[in-house]
XYZ file of C-alpha atoms in Angstrom:
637
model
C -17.127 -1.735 113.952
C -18.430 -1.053 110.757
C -17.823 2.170 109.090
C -17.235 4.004 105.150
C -14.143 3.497 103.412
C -14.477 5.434 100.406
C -17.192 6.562 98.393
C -17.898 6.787 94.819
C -20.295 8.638 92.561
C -22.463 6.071 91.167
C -23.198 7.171 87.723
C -26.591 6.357 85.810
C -26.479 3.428 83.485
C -26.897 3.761 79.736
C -29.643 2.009 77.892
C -28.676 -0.493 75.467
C -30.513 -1.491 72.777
C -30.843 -4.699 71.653
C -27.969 -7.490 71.297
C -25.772 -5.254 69.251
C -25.129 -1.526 69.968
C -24.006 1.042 67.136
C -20.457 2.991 67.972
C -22.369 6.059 67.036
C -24.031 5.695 70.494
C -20.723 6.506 71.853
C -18.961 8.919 69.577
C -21.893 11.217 68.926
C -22.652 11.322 72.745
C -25.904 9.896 72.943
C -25.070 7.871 76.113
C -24.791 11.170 78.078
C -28.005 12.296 76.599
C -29.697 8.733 77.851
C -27.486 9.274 80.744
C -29.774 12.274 81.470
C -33.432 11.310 80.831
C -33.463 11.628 77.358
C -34.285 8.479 75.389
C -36.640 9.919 72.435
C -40.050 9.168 74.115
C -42.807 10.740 72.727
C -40.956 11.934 69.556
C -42.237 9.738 66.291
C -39.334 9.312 63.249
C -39.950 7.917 60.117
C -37.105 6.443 57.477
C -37.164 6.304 53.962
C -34.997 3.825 51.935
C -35.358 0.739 49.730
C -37.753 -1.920 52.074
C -38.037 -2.747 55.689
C -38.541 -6.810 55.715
C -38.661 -8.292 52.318
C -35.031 -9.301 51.948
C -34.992 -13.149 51.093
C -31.617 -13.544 51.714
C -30.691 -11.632 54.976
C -29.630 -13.198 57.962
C -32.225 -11.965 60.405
C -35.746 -10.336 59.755
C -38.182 -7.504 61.527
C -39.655 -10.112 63.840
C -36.081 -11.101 65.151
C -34.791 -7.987 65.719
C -38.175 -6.667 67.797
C -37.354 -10.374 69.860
C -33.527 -9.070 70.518
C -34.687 -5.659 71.162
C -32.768 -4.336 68.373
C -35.653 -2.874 67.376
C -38.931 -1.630 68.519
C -42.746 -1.980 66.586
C -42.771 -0.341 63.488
C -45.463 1.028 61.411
C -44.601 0.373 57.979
C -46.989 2.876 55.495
C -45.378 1.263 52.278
C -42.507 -1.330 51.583
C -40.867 -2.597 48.339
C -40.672 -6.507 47.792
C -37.200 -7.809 47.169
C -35.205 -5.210 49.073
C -32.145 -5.002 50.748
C -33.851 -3.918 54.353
C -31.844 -1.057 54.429
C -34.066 0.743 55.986
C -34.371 -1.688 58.905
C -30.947 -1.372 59.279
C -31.282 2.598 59.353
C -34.158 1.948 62.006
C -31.851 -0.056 64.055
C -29.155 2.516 64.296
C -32.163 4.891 65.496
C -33.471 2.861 67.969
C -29.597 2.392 69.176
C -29.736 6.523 69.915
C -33.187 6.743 70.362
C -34.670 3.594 72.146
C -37.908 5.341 73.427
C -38.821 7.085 69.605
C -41.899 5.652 67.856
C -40.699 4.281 64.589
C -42.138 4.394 61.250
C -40.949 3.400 57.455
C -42.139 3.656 54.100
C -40.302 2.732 50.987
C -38.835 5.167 48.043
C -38.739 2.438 45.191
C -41.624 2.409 44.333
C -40.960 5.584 41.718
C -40.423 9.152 42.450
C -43.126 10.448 42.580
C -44.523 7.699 45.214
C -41.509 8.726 47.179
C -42.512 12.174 47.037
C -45.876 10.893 48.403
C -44.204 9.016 51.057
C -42.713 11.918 52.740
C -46.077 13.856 53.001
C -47.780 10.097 54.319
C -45.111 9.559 57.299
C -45.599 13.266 58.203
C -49.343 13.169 57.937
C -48.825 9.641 60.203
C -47.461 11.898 62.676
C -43.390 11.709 62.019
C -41.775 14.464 64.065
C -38.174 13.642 62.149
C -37.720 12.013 59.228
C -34.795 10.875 56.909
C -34.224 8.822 54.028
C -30.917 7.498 52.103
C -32.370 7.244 48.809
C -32.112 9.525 45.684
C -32.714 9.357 41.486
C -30.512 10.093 38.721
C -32.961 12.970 37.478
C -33.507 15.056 40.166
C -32.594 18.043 39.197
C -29.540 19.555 40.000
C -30.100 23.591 39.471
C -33.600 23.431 40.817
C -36.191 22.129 43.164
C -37.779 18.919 42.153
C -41.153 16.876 43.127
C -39.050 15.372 45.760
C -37.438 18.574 47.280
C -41.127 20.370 46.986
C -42.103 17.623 49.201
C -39.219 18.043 52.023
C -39.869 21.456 52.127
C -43.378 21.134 52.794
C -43.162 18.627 55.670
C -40.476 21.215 57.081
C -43.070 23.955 56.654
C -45.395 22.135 58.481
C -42.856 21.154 61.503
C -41.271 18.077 60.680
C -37.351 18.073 60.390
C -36.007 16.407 57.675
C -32.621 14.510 57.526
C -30.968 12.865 53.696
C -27.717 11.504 53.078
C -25.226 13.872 51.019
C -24.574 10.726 48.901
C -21.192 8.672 48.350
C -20.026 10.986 45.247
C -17.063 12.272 46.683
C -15.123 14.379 44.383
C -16.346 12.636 40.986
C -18.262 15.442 39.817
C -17.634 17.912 36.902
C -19.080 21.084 36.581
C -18.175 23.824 33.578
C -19.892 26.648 31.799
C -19.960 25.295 28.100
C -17.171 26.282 25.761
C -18.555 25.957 22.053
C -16.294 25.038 19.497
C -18.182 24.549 15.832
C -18.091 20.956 14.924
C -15.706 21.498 11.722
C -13.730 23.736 13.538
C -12.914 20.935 16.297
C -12.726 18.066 13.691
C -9.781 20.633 11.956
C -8.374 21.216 15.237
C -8.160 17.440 15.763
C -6.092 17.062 12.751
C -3.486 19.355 13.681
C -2.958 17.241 16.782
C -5.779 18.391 19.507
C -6.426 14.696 20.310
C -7.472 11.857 18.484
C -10.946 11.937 18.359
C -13.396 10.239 15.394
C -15.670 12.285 15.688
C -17.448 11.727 11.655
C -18.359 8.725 13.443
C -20.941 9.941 15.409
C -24.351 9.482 13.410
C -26.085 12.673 11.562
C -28.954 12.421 13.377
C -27.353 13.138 16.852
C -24.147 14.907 15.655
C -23.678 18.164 17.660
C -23.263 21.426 16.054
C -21.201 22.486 19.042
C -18.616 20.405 20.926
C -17.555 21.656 24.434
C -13.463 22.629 25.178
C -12.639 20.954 27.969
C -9.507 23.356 28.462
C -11.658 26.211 28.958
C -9.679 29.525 28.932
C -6.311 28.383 28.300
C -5.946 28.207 24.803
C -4.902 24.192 24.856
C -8.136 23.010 23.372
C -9.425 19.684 24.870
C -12.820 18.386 23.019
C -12.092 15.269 25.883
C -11.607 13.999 29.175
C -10.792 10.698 30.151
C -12.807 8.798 32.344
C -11.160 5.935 34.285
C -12.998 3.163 35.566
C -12.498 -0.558 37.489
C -16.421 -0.850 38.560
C -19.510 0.318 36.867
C -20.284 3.668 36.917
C -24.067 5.540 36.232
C -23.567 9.152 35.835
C -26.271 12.198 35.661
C -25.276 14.667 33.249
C -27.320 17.630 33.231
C -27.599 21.731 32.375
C -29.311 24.746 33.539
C -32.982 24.422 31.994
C -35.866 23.554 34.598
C -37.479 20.316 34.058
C -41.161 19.243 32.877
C -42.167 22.821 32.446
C -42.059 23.327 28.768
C -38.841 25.590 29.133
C -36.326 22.745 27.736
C -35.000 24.158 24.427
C -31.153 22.775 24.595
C -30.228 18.986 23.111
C -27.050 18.329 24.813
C -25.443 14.756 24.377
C -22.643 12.958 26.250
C -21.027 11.099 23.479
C -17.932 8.201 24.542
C -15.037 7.479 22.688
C -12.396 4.837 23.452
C -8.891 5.614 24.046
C -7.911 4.871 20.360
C -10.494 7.851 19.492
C -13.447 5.524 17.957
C -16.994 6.384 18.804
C -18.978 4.101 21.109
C -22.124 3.428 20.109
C -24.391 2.668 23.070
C -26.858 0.216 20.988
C -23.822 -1.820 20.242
C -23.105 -5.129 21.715
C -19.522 -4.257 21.633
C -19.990 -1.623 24.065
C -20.697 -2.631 27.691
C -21.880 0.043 28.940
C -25.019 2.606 28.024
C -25.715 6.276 27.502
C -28.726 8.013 26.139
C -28.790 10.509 23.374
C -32.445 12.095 23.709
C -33.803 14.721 22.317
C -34.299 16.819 25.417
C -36.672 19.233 24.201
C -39.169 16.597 23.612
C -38.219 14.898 26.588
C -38.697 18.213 28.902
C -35.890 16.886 30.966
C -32.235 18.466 31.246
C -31.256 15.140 31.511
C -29.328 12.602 29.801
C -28.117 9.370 31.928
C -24.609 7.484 31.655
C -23.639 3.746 32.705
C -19.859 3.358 32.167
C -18.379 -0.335 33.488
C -14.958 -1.450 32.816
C -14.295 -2.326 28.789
C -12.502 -5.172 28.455
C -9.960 -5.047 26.132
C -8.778 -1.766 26.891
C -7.107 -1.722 30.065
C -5.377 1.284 30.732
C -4.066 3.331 33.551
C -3.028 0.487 35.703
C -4.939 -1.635 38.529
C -7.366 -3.180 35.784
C -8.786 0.356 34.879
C -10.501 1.218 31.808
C -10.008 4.388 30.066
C -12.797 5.839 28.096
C -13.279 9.822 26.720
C -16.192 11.486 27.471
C -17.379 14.196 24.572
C -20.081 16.576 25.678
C -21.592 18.258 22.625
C -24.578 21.108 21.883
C -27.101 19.177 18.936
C -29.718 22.288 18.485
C -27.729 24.997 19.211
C -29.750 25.870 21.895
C -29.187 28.569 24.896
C -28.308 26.400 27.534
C -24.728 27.397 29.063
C -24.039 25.687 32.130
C -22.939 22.201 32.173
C -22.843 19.417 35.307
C -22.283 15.899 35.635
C -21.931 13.686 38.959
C -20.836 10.086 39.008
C -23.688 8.771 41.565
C -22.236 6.384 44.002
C -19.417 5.199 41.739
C -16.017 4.412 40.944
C -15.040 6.490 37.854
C -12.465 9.492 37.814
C -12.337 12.239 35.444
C -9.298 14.009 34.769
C -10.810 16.856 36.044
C -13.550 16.772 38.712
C -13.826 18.099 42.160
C -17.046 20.031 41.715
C -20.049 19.907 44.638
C -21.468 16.294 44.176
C -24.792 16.686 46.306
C -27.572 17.332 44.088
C -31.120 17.121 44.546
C -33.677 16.895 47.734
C -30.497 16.954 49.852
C -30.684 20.737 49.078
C -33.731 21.123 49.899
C -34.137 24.601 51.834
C -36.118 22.322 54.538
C -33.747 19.600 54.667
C -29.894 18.839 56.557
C -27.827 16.846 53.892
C -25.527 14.894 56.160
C -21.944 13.760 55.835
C -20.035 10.663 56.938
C -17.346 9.840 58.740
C -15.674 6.370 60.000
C -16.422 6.008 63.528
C -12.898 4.912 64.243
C -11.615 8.069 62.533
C -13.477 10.961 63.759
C -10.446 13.467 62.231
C -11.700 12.737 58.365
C -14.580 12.338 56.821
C -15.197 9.353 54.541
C -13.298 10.155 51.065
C -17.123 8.923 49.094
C -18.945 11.573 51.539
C -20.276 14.567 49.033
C -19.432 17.445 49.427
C -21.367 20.411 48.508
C -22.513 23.338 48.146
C -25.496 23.655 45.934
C -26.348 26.747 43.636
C -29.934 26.430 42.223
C -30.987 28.737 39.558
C -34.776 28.346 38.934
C -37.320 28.716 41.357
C -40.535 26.221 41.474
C -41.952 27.594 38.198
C -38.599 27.387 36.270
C -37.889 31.120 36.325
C -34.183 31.769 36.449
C -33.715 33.429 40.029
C -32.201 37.049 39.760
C -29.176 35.665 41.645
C -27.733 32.307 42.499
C -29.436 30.939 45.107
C -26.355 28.954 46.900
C -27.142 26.498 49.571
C -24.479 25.499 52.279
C -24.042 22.039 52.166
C -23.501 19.421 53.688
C -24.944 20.625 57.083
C -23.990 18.044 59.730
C -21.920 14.989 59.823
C -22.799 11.375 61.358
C -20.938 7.757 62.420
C -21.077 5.528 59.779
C -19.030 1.576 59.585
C -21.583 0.867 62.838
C -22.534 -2.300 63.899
C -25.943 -3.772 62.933
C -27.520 -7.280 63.023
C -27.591 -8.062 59.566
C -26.383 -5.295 57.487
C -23.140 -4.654 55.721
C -19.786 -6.731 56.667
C -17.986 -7.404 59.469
C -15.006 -4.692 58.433
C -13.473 -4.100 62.633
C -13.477 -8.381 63.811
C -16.855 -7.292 66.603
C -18.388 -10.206 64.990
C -21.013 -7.708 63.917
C -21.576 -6.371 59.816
C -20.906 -2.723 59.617
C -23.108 -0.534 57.832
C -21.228 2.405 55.948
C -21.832 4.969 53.883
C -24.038 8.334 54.494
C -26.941 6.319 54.402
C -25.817 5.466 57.585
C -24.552 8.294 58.697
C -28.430 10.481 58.422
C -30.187 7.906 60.848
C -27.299 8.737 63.462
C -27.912 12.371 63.121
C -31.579 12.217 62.541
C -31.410 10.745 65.986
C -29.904 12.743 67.658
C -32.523 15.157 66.192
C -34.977 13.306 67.675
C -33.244 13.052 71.229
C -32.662 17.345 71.135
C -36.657 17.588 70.225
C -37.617 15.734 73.252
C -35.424 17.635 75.319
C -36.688 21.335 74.063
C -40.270 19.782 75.056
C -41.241 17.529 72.600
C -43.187 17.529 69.587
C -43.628 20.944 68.081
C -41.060 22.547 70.989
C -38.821 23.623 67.609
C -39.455 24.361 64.233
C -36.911 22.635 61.948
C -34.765 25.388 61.436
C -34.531 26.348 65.304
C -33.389 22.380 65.578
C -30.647 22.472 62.769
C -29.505 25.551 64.505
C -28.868 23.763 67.836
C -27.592 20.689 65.730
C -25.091 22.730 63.903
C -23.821 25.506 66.861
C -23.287 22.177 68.903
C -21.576 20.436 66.682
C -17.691 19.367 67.063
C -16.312 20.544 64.138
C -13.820 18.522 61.812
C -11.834 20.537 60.116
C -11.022 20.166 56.204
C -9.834 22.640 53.594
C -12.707 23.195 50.987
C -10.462 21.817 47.884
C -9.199 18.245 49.118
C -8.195 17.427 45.422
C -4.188 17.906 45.727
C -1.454 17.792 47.868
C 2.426 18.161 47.408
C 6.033 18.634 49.088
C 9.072 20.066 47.840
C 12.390 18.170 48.841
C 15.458 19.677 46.856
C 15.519 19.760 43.246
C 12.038 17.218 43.018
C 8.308 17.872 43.398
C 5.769 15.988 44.081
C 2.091 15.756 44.062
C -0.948 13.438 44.487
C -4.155 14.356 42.897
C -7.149 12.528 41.877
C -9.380 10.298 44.160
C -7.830 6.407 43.798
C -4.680 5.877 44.646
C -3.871 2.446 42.896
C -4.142 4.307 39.759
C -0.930 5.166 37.722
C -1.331 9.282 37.648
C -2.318 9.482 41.158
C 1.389 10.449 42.368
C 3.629 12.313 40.554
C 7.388 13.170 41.027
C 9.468 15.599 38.443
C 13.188 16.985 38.945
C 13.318 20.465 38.269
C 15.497 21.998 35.280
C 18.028 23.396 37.417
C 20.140 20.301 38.807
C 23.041 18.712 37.360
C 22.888 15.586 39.939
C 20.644 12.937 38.697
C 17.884 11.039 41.562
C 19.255 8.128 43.386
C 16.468 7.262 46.204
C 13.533 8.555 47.288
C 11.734 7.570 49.946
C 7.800 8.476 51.141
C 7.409 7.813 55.159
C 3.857 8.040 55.820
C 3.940 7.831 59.844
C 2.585 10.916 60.383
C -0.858 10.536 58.148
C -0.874 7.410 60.089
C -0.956 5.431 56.648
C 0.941 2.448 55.537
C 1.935 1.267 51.884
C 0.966 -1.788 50.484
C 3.017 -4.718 50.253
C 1.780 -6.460 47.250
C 4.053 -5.141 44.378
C 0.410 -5.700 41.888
C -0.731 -2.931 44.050
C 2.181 -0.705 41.948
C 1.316 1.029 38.733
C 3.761 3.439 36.310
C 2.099 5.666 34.202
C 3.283 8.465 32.348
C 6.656 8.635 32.151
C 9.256 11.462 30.651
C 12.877 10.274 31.099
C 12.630 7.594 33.404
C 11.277 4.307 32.814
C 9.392 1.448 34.674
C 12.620 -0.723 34.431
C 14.540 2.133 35.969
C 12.716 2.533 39.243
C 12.602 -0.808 41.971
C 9.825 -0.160 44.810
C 10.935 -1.255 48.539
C 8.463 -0.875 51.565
C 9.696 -0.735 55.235
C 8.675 -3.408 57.854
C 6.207 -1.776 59.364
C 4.945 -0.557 55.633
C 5.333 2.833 56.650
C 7.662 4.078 54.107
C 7.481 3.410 50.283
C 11.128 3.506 48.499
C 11.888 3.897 45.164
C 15.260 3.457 43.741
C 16.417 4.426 40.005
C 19.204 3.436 37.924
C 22.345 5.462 37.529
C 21.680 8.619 35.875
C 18.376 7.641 34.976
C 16.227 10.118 37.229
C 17.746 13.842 35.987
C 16.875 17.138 34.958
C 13.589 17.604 33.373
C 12.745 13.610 34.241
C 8.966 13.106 35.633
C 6.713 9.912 36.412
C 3.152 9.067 37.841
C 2.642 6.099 39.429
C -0.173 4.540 42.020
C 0.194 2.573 44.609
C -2.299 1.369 47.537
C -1.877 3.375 50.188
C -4.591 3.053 53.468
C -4.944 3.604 57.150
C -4.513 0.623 58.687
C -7.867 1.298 60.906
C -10.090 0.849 58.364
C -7.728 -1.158 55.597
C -9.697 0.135 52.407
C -7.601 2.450 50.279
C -7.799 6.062 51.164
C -8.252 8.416 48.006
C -8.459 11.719 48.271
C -4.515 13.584 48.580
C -4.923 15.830 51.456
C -4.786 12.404 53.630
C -0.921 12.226 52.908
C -0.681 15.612 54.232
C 2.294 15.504 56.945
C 4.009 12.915 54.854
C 8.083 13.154 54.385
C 9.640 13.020 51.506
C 13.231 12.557 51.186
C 15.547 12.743 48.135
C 18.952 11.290 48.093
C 20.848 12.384 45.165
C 23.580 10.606 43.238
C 26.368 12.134 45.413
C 24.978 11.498 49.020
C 23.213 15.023 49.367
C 19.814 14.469 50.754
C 16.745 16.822 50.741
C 13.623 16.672 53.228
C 9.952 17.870 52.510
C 6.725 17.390 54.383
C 3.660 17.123 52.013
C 1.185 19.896 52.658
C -2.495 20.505 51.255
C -4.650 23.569 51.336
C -5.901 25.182 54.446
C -8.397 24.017 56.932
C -11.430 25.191 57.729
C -13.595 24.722 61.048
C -16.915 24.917 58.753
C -16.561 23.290 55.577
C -18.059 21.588 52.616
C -17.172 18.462 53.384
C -18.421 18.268 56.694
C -20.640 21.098 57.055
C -20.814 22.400 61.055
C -18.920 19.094 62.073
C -20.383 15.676 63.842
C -22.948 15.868 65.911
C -22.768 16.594 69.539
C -25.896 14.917 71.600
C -25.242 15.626 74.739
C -24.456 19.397 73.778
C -27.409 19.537 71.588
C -29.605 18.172 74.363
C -28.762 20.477 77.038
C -28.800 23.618 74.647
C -32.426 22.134 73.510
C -33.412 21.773 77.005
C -32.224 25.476 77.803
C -33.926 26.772 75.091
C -36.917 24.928 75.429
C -36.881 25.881 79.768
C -36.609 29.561 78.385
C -39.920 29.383 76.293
């Protein structure tokens, strides 16, 4: 006799896409979403980036990925020979969420103002969402460019809009300008303020002003160094509105080597590039930086290059505040940390999106932007009456997904993984696109009613809003970690306090609890500025399991009033790239072990966490939440 045993739900299956299926799929929730009915269908999305099938030397093209079903037709409006395909490789991460969208592209390479164009063609070819990964040097920071004018209006006229924040991380400065006469600076110099040539600099681009870095505290700085291993192209700009005839201030970036000698960009000693324009007959509050490694002048440890970066006032002019952002780079300033998202990312009509590492939801990536933006002009360069301050970045997405061709194979699927925020905005756009089916379809929500659902049904991942520093007391020593690269040599510091008569013996950094390990290779260990203690005092020592860094000092070496930097690689095994920004060795223990046996514990701690933040906006996004909300709201109509 036959009869039931058990019985078991039987759950819906998921659609795949294609031979290779993007992580996002899972950790943003889109498989309950598909789960449910909700696939995209009927909802067009256009992308934006470099070219769709014009790369000669990638491993597959359009036509194979439409054969694996990794992608679906597309209707390409404009591409860009000799390309990278990133946006195919966007495309495929939106069909992974997505499958039933209609997909569209169109390049952004072609020049600015084309990619202006291109986001008013994919909306007038019917593009309910669209996003894009690219951005250029000179859109303008403190106001609304060509490109931003354009977001805006496709938002106006119902299209959502999604952009990458950018991979700036914290490598921005930001300053109101602090004039110092030129011949009061060059006096100040020779009484010890630095070591700075500045006669060199030609007549007919010497400034009449030259900025103090120090700002208010009396320790005038006319410099800051800028380290380098990579090359580095960095928009420096002020708070005029561009190509409106209201440019009247001439400021120049001017670099100096460490030795204090001018660099003169049309030199063929100097491997790198800066322009020195005149701005008011440019129009443009603008001037554009490419800083590479110099070698020859290795400094700072790990291969780094030090330069100094001079910012100086030629015409006097009225211009007051300052900005510059290192785009997508590998350069540190000793002091930086200011909002890095600039441009149509800020768009009022537009979500700038964040990234994190799929297999570490908790953080986001330490290049993700952060914001926010303050613009100052509106569209006809008239300085607003107040700030107009723009929360930034909105949303955060996946990114290090698979793909087919894209990236490199950083987790052993046998896949390439595709990182950065430009990979991040296709997984949120979407999920835009999924939560606009499900309120209806298109025109069921205006933009902003769609961020709003996006961002209330987001899981938030909390950050504090200052991830520059971090530090522990254990006993008589300090330490702290600033900066944004750990390998270089003033990344960590550690100083004994005044008040002890026992000198250092040990001390010992256990990372187990920020889950990150210390690197092995002793060329991955850098001294820098030292004060009582020298590199042939100290002998590094990491654990088995790499999670604990030791240092041991010499008799009587580490004392009183001693202090060191030092860098060293320091990573989450996960991912195996070096993490950079300090608040990621928060939870770390430090313990001291003085000369006579007495030991001293801290845990490293970092400033406060917040649920909504400007690193990660709202938090990731939530599909299956955002669909049903979407649905709700769109059954409520």
């Amino acid at each position: 006799m036959l009869g039931v045993l058990s019985a078991h739900a039987q759950h819906t299956p998921s659609r795949r896409a294609g031979s290779v299926q993007s992580q996002a799929v899972a950790l943003q929730k889109a498989d309950l979403a598909q789960a449910r009915g909700f696939d995209g269908t009927g909802i067009k999305i256009g992308a934006i980036s470099d070219s769709f099938d014009t790369c000669a030397g990638c491993s597959t093209h359009a036509a194979d990925d439409v054969t694996s079903g990794d992608l679906s037709a597309v209707n390409v409006l404009e591409d860009s020979p000799g390309g990278t395909d990133e946006g195919r490789a966007m495309l495929q991460l939106i069909h992974d969420i997505a499958p039933g969208a209609s997909l569209l592209f169109s390049t952004a390479f072609v020049g600015e103002l084309d990619f202006a164009n291109q986001i008013l063609a994919l909306r007038q070819a019917g593009a309910d969402v669209i996003v894009d990964d690219v951005g250029y040097f000179d859109e303008p920071m403190y106001s609304d460019g060509v490109v931003a004018q354009s977001v805006d209006m496709v938002a106006a006229d119902g299209a959502a809009y999604f952009s990458s924040a950018g991979n700036n991380g914290l490598e921005a400065y930001e300053a109101i300008y602090q004039p110092v006469p030129f011949a009061r600076a060059q006096a100040l110099i020779a009484r010890g303020k630095g070591n700075l040539k500045l006669d060199q600099i030609p007549a007919n681009i010497r400034p009449q002003t030259i900025h103090d870095f120090s700002g208010i505290d009396g320790g005038a700085s006319f410099s800051q160094t800028f380290t380098t291993v990579t090359d580095n192209r960095i928009s420096f700009q002020w708070d005029e509105p561009f190509f409106l005839g209201k440019v009247k201030t001439d400021f120049n970036i001017y670099v100096f080597d460490v030795d204090g000698n001018w660099m003169d960009p049309a030199s063929s000693a100097f491997p790198g590039f800066y322009t020195t324009d005149d701005n008011t007959v440019t129009d443009a509050a603008f001037e554009f930086v490419d800083l590479p490694p110099f070698a020859g002048e290795l400094h700072g440890g790990a291969n780094a290059s030090d330069y100094q970066i001079v910012i100086g006032n030629v015409n006097g002019g009225p211009a007051r505040h300052i900005k510059y952002i290192n785009d997508n780079g590998l350069g540190v300033s000793q002091r930086q940390s200011a909002p890095s998202i600039y441009g149509h990312p800020a768009a009022r009509g537009a979500q700038a999106i964040a990234a994190t590492y799929y297999a570490i939801p908790n953080f986001p990536e330490d290049f993700s932007s952060p914001g926010p933006n303050t613009i100052l002009f509106d569209t006809n360069g008239n300085r607003l009456s107040s700030p107009d301050v723009r929360f930034t970045p909105q949303l955060t997405g996946a990114d290090g997904v698979d793909t087919t061709f894209f990236g490199f194979d950083s987790d052993g699927t046998g896949f390439p993984n595709f990182f950065g925020t430009s990979a991040a905005a296709p997984d949120v756009a979407a999920v835009g696109v999924l939560a606009l089916q499900a309120a209806g379809g298109p025109g069921s929500l205006r933009p902003h009613s769609l961020y709003r659902i996006l961002q209330s049904t987001a899981t938030p991942i909390p950050m504090p809003n200052d991830r520059s520093w971090s530090a522990a007391f254990a006993g008589p020593v300090v330490f702290n970690a600033k900066g944004d690269w750990v390998r270089w040599s003033r990344y960590f510091g550690f100083a004994v306090q005044p008040y002890t008569d026992r000198s250092v013996a040990t001390i010992a950094i256990d990372a187990t609890s920020a889950n990150l390990t210390f690197s092995k290779n002793p060329n991955r260990f850098h001294i820098g500025q030292t004060n009582g203690v020298q590199l042939t005092d100290i002998t590094r020592a990491v654990s088995a399991d790499a999670s604990t860094l030791t240092l041991t000092f010499a008799a009587g070496k580490f004392k009183a009033g001693g202090a060191f930097r030092f860098g060293m690689s320091v990573f989450n095994p996960i991912q195996g790239t070096t993490e950079e920004d300090p608040d990621r060795l928060r939870g770390t223990v430090i313990t001291v072990t003085l000369d006579n046996g007495k030991t001293f514990s801290g845990t490293v701690f970092a400033d406060e966490r917040h649920r909504i933040n400007r690193f990660t906006g709202h938090g990731l996004v939530n599909a299956d939440e955002a669909t049903r909300q979407a649905h709700r709201q769109g059954a409520d109509r």
